[in-house]
Coordinates of C-alpha atoms in Angstrom, one line a residue:
Chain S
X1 CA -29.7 -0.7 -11.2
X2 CA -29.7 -2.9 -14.6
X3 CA -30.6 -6.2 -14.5
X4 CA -27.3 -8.2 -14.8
X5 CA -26.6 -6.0 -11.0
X6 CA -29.3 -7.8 -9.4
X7 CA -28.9 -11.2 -10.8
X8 CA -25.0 -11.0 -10.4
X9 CA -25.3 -9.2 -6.8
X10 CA -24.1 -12.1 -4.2
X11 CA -20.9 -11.6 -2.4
X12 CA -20.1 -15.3 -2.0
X13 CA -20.0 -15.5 -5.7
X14 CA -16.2 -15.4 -6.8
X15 CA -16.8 -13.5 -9.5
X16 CA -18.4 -10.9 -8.0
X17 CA -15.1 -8.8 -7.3
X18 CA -14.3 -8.9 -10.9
X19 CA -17.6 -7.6 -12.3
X20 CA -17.2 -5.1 -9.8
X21 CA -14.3 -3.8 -11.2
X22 CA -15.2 -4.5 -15.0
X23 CA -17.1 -2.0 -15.3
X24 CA -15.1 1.4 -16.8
X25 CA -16.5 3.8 -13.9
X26 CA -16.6 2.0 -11.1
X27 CA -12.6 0.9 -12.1
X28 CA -12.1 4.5 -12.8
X29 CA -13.4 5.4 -9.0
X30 CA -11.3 2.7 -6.7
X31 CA -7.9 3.5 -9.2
X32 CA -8.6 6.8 -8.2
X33 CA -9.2 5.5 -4.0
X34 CA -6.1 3.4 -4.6
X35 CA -3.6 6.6 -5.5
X36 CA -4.7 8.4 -2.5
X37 CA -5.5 7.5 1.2
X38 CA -8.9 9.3 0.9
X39 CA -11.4 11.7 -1.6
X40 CA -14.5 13.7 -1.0
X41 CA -16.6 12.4 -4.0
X42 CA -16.2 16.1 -5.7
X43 CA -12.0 15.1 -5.8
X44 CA -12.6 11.6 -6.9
X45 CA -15.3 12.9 -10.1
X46 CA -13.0 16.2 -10.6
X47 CA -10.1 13.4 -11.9
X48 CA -12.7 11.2 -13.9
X49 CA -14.5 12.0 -16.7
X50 CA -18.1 10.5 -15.7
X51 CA -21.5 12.2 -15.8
X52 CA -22.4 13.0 -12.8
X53 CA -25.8 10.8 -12.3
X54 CA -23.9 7.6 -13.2
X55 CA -20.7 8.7 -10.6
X56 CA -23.1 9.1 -7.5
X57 CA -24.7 5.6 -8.4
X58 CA -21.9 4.1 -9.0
X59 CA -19.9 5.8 -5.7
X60 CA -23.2 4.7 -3.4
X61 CA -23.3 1.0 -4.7
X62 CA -19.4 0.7 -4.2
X63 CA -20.1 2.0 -0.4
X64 CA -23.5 1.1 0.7
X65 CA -24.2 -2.0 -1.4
X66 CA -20.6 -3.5 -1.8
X67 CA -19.4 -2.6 1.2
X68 CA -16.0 -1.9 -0.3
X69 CA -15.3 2.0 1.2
X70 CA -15.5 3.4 4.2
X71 CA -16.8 7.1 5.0
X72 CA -15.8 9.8 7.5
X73 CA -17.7 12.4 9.2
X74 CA -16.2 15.2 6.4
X75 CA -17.6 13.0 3.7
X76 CA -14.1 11.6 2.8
X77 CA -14.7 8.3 1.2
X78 CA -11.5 5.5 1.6
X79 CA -10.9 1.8 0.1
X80 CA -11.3 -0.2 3.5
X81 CA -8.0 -2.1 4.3
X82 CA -9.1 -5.1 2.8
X83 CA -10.4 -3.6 -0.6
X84 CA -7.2 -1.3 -0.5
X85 CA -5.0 -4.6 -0.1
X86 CA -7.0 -6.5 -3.1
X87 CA -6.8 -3.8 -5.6
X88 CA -3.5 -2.9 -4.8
X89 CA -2.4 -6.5 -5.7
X90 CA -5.2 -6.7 -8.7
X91 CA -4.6 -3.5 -10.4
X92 CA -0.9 -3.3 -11.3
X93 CA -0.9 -7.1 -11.9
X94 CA -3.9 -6.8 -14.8
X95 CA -2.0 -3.4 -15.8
X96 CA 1.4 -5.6 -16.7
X97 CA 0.4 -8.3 -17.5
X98 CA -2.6 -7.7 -20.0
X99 CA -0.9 -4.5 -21.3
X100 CA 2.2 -6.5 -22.3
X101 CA 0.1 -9.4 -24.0
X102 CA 2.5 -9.4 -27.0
X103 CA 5.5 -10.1 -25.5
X104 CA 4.4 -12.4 -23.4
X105 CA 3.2 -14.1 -26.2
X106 CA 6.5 -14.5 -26.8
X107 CA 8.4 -14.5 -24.0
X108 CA 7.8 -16.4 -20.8
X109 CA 8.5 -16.6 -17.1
X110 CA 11.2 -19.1 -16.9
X111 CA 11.2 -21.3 -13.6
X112 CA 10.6 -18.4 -11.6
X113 CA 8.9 -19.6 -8.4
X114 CA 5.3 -18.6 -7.1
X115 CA 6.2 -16.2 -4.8
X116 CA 7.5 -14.1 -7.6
X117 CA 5.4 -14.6 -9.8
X118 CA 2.9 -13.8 -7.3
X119 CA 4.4 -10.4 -7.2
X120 CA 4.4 -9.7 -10.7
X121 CA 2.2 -6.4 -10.2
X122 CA 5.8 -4.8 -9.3
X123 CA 6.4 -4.6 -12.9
X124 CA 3.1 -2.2 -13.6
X125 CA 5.7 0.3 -12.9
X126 CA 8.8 -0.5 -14.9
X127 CA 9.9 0.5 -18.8
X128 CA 9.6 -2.0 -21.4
X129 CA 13.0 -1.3 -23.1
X130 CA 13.4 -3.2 -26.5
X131 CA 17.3 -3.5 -28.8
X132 CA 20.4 -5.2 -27.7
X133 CA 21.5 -1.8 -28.1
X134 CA 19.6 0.2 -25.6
X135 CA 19.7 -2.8 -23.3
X136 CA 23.3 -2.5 -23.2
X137 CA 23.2 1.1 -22.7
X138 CA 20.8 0.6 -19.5
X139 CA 23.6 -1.7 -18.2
X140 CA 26.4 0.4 -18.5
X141 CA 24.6 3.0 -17.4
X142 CA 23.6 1.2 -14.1
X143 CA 27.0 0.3 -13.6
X144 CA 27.8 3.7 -13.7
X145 CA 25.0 5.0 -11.5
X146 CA 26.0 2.8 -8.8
X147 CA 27.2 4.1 -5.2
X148 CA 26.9 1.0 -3.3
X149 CA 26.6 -2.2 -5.0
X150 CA 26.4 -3.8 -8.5
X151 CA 24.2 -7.0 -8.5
X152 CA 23.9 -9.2 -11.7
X153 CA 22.7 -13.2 -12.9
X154 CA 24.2 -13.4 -16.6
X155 CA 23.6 -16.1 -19.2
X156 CA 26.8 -14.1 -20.9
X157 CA 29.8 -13.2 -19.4
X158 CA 29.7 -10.3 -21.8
X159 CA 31.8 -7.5 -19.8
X160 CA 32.7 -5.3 -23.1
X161 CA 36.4 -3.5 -22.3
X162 CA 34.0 -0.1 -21.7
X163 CA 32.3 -2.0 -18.9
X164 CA 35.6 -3.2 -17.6
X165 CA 37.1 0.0 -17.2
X166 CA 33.4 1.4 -15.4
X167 CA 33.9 -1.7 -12.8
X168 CA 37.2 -1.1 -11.8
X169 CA 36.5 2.6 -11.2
X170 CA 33.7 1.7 -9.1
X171 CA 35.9 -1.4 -7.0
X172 CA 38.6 1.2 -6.9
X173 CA 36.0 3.5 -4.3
X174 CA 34.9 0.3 -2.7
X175 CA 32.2 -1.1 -4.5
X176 CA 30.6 -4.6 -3.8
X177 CA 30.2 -6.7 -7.0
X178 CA 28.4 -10.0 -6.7
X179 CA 28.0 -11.8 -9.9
X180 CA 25.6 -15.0 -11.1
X181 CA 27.1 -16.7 -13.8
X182 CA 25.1 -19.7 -15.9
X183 CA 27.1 -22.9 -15.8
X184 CA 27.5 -23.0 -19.4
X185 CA 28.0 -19.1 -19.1
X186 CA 29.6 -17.8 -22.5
X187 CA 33.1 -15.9 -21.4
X188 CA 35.0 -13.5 -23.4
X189 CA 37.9 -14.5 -25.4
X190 CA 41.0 -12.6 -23.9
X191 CA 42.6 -12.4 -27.5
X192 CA 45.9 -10.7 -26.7
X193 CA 46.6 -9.8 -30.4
X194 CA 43.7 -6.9 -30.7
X195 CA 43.7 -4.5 -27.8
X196 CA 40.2 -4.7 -26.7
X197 CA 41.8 -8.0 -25.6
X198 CA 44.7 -6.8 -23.9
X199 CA 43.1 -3.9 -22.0
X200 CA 40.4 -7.1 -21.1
X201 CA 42.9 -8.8 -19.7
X202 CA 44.8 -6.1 -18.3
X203 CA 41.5 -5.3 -16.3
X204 CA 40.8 -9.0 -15.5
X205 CA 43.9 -9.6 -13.4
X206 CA 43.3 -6.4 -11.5
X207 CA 39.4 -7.4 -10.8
X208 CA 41.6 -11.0 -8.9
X209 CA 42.7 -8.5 -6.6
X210 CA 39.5 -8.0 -5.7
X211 CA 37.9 -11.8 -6.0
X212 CA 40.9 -12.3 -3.4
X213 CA 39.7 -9.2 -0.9
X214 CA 35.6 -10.5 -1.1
X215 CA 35.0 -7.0 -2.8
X216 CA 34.3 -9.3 -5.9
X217 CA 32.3 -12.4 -5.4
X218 CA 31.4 -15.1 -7.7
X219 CA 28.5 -17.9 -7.9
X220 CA 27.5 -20.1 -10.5
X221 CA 23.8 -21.9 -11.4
X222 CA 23.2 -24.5 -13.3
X223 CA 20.5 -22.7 -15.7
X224 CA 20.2 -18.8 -15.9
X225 CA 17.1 -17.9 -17.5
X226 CA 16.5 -14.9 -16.2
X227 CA 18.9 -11.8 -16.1
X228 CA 19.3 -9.6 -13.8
X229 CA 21.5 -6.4 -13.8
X230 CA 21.0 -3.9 -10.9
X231 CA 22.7 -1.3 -8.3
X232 CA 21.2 -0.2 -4.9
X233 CA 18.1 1.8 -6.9
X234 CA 17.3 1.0 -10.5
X235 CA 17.3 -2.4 -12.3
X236 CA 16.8 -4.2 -15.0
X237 CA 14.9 -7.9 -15.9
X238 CA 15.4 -10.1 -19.2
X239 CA 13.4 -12.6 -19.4
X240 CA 13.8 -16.0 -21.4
X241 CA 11.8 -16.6 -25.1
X242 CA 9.2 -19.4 -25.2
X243 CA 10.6 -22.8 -25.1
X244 CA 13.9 -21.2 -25.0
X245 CA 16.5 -21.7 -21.2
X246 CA 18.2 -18.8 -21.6
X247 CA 17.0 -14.9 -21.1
X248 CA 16.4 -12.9 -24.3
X249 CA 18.8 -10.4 -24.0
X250 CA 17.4 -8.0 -27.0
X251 CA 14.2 -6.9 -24.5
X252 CA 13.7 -6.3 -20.8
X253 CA 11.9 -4.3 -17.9
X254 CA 14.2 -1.4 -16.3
X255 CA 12.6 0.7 -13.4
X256 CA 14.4 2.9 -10.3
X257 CA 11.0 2.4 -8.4
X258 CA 11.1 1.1 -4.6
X259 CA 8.9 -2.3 -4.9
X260 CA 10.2 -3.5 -8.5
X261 CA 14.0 -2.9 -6.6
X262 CA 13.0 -5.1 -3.5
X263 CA 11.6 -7.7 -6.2
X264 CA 14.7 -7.9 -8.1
X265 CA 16.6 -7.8 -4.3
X266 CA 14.6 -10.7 -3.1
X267 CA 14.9 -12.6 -6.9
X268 CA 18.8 -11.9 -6.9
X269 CA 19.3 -13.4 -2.9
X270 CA 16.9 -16.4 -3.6
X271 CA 19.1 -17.2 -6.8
X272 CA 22.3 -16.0 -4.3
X273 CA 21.8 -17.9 -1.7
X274 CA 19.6 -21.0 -2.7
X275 CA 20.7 -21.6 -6.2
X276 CA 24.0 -21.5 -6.5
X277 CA 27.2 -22.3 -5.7
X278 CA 30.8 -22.0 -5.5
X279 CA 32.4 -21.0 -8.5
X280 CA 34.8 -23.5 -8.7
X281 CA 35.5 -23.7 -13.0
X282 CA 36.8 -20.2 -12.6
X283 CA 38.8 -20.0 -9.3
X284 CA 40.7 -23.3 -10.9
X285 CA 42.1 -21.2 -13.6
X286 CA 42.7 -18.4 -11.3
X287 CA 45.2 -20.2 -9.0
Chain G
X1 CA -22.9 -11.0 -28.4
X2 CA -25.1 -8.5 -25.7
X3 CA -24.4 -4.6 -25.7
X4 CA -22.1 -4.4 -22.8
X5 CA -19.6 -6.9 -24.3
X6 CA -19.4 -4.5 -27.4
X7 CA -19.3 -1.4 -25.7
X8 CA -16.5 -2.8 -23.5
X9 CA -14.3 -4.6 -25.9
X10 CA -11.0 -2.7 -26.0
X11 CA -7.6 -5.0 -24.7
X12 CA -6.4 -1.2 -24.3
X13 CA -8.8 -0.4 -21.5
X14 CA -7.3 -1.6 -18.2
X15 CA -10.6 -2.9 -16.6
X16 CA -11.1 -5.6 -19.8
X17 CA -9.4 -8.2 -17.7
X18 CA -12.2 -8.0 -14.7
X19 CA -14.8 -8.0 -17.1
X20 CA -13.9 -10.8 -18.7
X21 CA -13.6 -12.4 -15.3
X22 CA -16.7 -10.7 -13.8
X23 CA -19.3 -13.0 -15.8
X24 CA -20.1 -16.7 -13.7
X25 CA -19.5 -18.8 -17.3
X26 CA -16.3 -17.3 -17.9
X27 CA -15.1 -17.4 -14.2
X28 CA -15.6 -21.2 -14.2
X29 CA -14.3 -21.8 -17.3
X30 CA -10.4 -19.8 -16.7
X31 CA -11.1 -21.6 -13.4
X32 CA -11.6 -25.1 -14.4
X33 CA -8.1 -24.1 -17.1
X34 CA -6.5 -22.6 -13.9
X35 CA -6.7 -26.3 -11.8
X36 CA -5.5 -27.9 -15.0
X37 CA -2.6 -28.3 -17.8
X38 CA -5.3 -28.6 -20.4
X39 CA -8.4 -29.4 -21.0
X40 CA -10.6 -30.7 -24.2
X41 CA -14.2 -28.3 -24.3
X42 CA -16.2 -31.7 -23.2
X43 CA -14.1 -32.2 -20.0
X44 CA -14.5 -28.4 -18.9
X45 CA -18.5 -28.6 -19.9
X46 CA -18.5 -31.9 -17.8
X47 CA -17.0 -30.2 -14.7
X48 CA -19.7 -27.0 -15.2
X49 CA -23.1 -26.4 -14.8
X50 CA -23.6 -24.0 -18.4
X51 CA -26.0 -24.2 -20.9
X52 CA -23.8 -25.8 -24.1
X53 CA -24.8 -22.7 -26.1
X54 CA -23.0 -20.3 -23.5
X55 CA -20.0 -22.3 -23.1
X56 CA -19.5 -22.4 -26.6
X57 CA -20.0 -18.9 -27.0
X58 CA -17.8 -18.0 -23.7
X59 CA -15.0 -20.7 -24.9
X60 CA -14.8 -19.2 -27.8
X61 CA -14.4 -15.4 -27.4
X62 CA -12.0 -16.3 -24.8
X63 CA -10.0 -18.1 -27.3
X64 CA -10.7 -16.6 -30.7
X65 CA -11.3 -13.1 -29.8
X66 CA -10.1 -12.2 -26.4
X67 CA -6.7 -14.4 -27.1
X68 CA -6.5 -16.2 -23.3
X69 CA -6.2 -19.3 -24.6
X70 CA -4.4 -21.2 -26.6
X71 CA -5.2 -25.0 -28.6
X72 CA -3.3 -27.4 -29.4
X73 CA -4.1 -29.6 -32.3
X74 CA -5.7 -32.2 -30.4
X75 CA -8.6 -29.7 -29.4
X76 CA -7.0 -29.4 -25.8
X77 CA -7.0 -25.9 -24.4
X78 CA -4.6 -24.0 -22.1
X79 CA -4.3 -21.2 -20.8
X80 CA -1.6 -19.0 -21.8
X81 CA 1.0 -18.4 -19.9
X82 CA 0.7 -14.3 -19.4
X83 CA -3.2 -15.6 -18.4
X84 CA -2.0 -18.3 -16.3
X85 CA 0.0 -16.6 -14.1
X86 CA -2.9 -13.8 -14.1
X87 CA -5.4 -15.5 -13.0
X88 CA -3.1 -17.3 -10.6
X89 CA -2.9 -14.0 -9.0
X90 CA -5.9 -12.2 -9.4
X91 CA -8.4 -15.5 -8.6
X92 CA -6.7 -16.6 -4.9
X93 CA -6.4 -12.9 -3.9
X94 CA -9.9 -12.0 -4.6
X95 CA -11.3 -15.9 -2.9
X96 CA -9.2 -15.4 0.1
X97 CA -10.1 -11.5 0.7
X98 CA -13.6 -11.5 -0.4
X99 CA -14.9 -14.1 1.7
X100 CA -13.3 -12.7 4.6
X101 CA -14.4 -9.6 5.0
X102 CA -16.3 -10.0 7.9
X103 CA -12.6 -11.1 9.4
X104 CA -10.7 -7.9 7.6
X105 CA -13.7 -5.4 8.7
X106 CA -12.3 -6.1 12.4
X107 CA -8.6 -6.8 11.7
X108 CA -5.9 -5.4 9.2
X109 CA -2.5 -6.4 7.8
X110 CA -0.6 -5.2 11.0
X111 CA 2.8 -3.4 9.0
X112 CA 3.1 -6.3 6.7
X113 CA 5.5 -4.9 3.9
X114 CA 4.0 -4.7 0.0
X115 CA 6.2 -8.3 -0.7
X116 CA 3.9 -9.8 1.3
X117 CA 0.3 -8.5 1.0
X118 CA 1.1 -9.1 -2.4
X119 CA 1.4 -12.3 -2.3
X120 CA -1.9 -12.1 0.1
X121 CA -3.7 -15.4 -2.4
X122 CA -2.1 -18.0 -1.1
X123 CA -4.0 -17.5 2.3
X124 CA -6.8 -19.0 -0.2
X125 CA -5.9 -22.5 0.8
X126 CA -5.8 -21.7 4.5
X127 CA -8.2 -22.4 7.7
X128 CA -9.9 -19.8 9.5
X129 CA -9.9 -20.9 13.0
X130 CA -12.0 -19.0 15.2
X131 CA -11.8 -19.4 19.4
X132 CA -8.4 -18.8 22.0
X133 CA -9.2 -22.4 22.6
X134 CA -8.7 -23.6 19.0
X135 CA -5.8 -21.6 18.0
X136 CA -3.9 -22.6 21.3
X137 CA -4.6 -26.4 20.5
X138 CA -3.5 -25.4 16.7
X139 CA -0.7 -24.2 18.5
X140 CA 0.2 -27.0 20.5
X141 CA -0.4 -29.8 17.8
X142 CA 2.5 -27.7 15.4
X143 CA 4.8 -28.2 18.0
X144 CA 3.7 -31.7 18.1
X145 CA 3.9 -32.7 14.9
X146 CA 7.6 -30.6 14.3
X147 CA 10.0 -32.9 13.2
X148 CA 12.9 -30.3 11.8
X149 CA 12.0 -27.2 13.5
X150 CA 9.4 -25.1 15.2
X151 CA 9.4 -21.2 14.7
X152 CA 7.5 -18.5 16.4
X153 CA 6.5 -15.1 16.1
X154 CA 4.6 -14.2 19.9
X155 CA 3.5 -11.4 21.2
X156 CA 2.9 -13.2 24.7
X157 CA 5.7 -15.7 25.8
X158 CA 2.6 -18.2 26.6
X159 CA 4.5 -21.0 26.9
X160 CA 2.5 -23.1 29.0
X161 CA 3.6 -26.3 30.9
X162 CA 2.1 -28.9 28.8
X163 CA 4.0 -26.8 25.9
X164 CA 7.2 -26.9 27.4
X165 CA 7.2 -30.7 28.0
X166 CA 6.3 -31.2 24.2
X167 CA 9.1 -28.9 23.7
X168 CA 11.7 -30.2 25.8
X169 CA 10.9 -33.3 24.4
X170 CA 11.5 -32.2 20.7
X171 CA 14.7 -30.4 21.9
X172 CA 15.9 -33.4 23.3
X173 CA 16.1 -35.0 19.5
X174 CA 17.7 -32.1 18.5
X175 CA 15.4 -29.9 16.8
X176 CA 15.8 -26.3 16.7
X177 CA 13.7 -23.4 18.2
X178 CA 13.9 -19.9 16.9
X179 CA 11.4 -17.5 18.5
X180 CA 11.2 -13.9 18.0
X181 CA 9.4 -12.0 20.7
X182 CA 7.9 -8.2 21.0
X183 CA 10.4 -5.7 23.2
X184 CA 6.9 -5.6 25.4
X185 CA 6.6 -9.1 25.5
X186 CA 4.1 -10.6 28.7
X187 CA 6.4 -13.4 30.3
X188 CA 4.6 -15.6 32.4
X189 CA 5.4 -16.0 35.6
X190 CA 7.4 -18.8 37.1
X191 CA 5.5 -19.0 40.6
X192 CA 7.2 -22.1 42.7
X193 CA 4.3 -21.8 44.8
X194 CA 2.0 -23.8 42.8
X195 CA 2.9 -26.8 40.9
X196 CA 2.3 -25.2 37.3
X197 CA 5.3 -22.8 38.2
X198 CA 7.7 -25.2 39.2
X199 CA 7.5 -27.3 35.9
X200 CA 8.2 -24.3 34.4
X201 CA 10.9 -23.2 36.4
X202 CA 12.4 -26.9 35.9
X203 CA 11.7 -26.8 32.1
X204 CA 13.2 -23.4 31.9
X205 CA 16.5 -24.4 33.1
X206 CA 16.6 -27.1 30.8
X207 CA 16.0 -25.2 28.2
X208 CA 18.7 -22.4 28.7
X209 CA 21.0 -25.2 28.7
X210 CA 19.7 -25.6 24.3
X211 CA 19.9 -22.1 24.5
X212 CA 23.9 -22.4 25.5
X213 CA 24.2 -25.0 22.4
X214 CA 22.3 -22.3 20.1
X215 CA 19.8 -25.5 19.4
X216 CA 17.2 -22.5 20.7
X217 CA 17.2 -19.5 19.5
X218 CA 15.3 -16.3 20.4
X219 CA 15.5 -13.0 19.3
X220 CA 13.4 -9.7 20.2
X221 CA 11.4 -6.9 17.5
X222 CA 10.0 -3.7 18.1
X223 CA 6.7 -4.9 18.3
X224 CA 4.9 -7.9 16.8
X225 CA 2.0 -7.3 15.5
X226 CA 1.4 -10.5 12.6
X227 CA 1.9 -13.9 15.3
X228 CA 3.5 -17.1 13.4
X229 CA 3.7 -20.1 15.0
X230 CA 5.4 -23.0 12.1
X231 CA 6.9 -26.1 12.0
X232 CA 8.3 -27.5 8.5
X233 CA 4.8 -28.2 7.4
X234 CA 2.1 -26.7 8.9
X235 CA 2.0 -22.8 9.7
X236 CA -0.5 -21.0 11.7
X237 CA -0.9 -16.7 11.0
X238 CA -2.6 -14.1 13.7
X239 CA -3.3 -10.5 12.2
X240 CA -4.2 -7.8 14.6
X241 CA -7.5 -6.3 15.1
X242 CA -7.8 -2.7 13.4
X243 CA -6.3 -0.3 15.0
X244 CA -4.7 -2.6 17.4
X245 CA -0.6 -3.5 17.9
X246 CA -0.8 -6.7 19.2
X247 CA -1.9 -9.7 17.0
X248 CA -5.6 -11.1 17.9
X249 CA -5.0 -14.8 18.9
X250 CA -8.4 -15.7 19.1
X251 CA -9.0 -16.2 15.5
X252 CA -6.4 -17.3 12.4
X253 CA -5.3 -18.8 9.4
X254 CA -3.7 -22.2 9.3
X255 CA -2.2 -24.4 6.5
X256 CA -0.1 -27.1 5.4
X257 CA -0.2 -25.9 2.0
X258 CA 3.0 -25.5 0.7
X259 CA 2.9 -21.7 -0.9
X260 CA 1.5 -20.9 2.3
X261 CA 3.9 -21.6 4.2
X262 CA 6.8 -20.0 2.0
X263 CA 4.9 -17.1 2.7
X264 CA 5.4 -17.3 6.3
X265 CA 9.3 -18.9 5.7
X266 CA 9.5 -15.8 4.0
X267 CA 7.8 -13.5 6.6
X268 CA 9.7 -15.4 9.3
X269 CA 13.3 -14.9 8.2
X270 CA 12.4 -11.3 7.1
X271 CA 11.5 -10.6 10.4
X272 CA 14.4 -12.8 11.4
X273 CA 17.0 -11.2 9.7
X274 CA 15.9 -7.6 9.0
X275 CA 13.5 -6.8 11.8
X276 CA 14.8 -8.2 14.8
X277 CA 18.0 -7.7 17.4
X278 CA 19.3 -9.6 20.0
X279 CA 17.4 -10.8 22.9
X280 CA 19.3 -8.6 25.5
X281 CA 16.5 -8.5 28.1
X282 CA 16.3 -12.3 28.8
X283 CA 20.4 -13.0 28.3
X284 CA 21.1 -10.8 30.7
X285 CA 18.6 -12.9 33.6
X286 CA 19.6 -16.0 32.6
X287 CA 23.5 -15.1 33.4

C-alpha cells in the first residue's frame, strides 16, 4: 500500500469513491463486476490484462478494505447492491460524457430537465452518427423499421416525398404517428408546379384522413430544441449547438438498446403530455 | 506534477474522470464550481482550506490541461457544461450511496427499474430517519401539511385513527387521495368493540363516500416493495431490507427538495399507471 492509500483511506471523505475508481486496475476489476453478476478472481484477471501481484492487491483492498464486494462460499466475488447501483450509474455516465468531450464542446443540453439529465449514462450505449446525410438516412430507416409506432419532436417539418410515401404505407397497416412540432416549425412548401410537390400534397390530404381517425396526432411546443425521431425499438437524439434554440440536425445519438429507448420514451411523453398543446395553426387550415 | 498524474494522463482512458475527481483539492474545487454559476480563483480559495500553491496548480490543470473548465474574460471560471452535468451526476450519487452503506448493507433497491436508480443522487439532499416511531410521525405530519394532494405507496393499510381524522379533514376541502396498495396488503381491523375501531369504522364510511366522487383513489400492485408516502412538497421513501419483499418502515429517506420529489412523482405515477390494476378486493366489500 503506497502512501497516497493511507493518507486518502477514510470512507467519509467524498472523494474517496472517485480515487477508488481512478486508478486503471482497480476500474478495470469493478467494469469487469459490473458486466456480470459474479467472477471467481481467475475469471475477472483472465479478461484484464494485470500482473498478477498487483490484481490480488488490488482485488483484496476492493473487498476487505473498501468493503465494496461481497464473497461466496465458491470464492465468487460480486459488487454488493449498493456498489453495483453506484457504478452502474458512474460508469456509462463518465463513458459518454468524457468520451464525447468534443461535441459537447460544441453542442449542449438544451432545457432538458434534471431527471434526464440525470440519466445521461443511457447514451454510453448509443452511435454518435455525424452528416445531414446519414442522419436522414437513420430517419427514414426508422420509419421504415417501425411495426408499432412512429414518435417524433421536429424543429422542421421536413417530411421529404420519400418519407411521405414510407408513412402512409405504415398508417395504411395501422400505425400510430404522434408528432411534436416547434411553434415556429419550418413546413414544406406544397409547390404544385414540380411533382415532389404534388405527390406532397397528394399524400398530405390522405395523412387528414388519418389526423381525423386519431391514427395521426398532432402537438405543438413553443421551443424544440431537442429532436427526437423513434419507433417502438431504436431511436435517435439531436441535440441543439451552443447558444443556439434549435437541435443541430447535421449530428445525433441513434441506438436500438432497451434503456436509451425508455429515455427517449419518457423524454417524448414529458414533452407529450407536459409541454405541449393543441395544434391549433394547423387544424385551422385543415377545416 | 507527481508520477501518478503522468502515468495516468490519457482523456482516452475511461477512469481519467475519477482520478481527477479522486484527489481532496480537486474534489473541492469542481465542488465549490458545481454550487455556483462561476466563480473568480480568490472566491473558490476563500471557500477552501488548500495551500495557494496547490490550488493554483489544481485550478490550473483542470482548466489548461485537463479542459473542465472554461474562463471568461473577467477571470471568472465555470464549469463546462459536458462537466457540469457530470459531476451533477457522478458527485450526488457517490454522497448519497457512500455514506449509506451501513443503510444499503441491510436493505436494497426493492425492483426499482434502471430510470430510477439512475437517478439514485438526488436522495443526496434527503433525511435518513431511523425508528417506526419517527417515520410514522413523518408520516402523519405529510398528511398534515398536504394542501393539493397526498399520495401513498403502503404495504400495510396502517391507517390509524388520528390519521384518518387528519384525512377526513383534508378530504373535506377537497384534496385528493390516491393510494396504491400490495395485493397482500394487512388491513386493520375495524373492531366496534373498542373505541379505536369505531372511529374507524365511522371514518371509513365517510370516506367511501370520496371514494364514490373519485376525490379518493386507490388502486392495488403485485407487491410493494419501495413505500412512498407524499404530499406536493414533502416526500418520504422506504426500501426493503435485503432479501426482503416488503418495504422496512422503520428507517427512510425524507425530503422537500424539489428533484427529490420528482423522483418519487415519477416513481409514483409509474407505479400508478404502469404497475398497478384496479382495487377489486376492497370495491367489491364496500358494495
Amino acid at each position: 500500500m503506497n502512501n497516497m492509500d493511507n493518507n486518502e483511506f477514510d470512507e467519509d471523505v467524498p472523494h474517496m469513491s472517485f480515487f477508488i475508481l481512478g486508478a486503471r486496475h482497480r476500474y478495470d476489476i469493478l467494469n469487469e463486476l459490473l458486466k456480470h453478476e459474479k467472477l471467481k478472481p481467475t475469471e475477472i484477471a483472465s479478461n484484464l490484462a494485470i500482473p498478477l501481484q498487483n490484481f490480488s492487491r488490488d482485488l483484496n483492498m476492493l473487498y476487505r478494505q473498501w468493503d465494496w464486494l461481497g464473497k461466496d462460499k465458491d470464492e465468487n466475488y460480486q459488487l454488493k447492491p449498493w456498489a453495483r447501483v453506484m457504478c452502474s450509474v458512474l460508469l456509462p455516465t463518465v463513458n459518454f460524457l468524457a468520451k464525447n468531450t468534443s461535441y459537447f464542446n460544441e453542442h449542449d443540453f438544451g432545457r432538458l430537465p434534471k431527471q434526464f439529465t440525470n440519466s445521461i449514462g443511457v447514451f454510453a450505449k448509443s452511435q454518435h452518427i455525424k452528416s445531414v446525410l446519414r442522419i436522414e438516412s437513420k430517419e427514414k430507416s426508422i420509419f421504415r423499421n417501425s411495426n408499432d409506432y412512429v414518435y417524433n419532436i421536429l424543429s422542421e417539418a421536413k417530411f421529404s416525398s420519400e418519407l411521405m410515401k414510407i408513412l402512409e404505407e405504415k398508417l395504411s397497416k395501422g400505425q400510430q404517428v404522434r408528432s411534436i412540432f416547434s411553434e415556429n416549425t419550418v413546413l414544406p412548401e406544397n409547390d404544385e408546379s414540380d411533382d415532389d410537390g404534388k405527390l406532397l400534397n397528394k399524400n398530405g390530404k390522405k395523412i387528414r384522413q388519418y389526423l381525423m381517425k386519431g391514427q395521426v396526432k398532432r402537438k405543438m411546443m413553443d421551443n424544440v430544441n431537442i429532436s427526437i425521431v423513434m419507433n417502438e425499438s431504436e431511436s435517435l437524439v439531436m441535440f441543439p449547438r451552443l447558444g443556439k434554440d434549435t437541435p443541430d440536425v447535421s449530428e445525433g445519438f441513434y441506438s436500438n438498446d432497451k434503456d436509451f429507448h425508455q429515455w427517449c420514451l419518457d423524454y417524448f411523453s414529458y414533452c407529450w403530455d407536459d409541454q405541449s398543446k393543441s395544434f391549433e395553426r394547423f387544424e385551422k387550415n385543415e377545416e
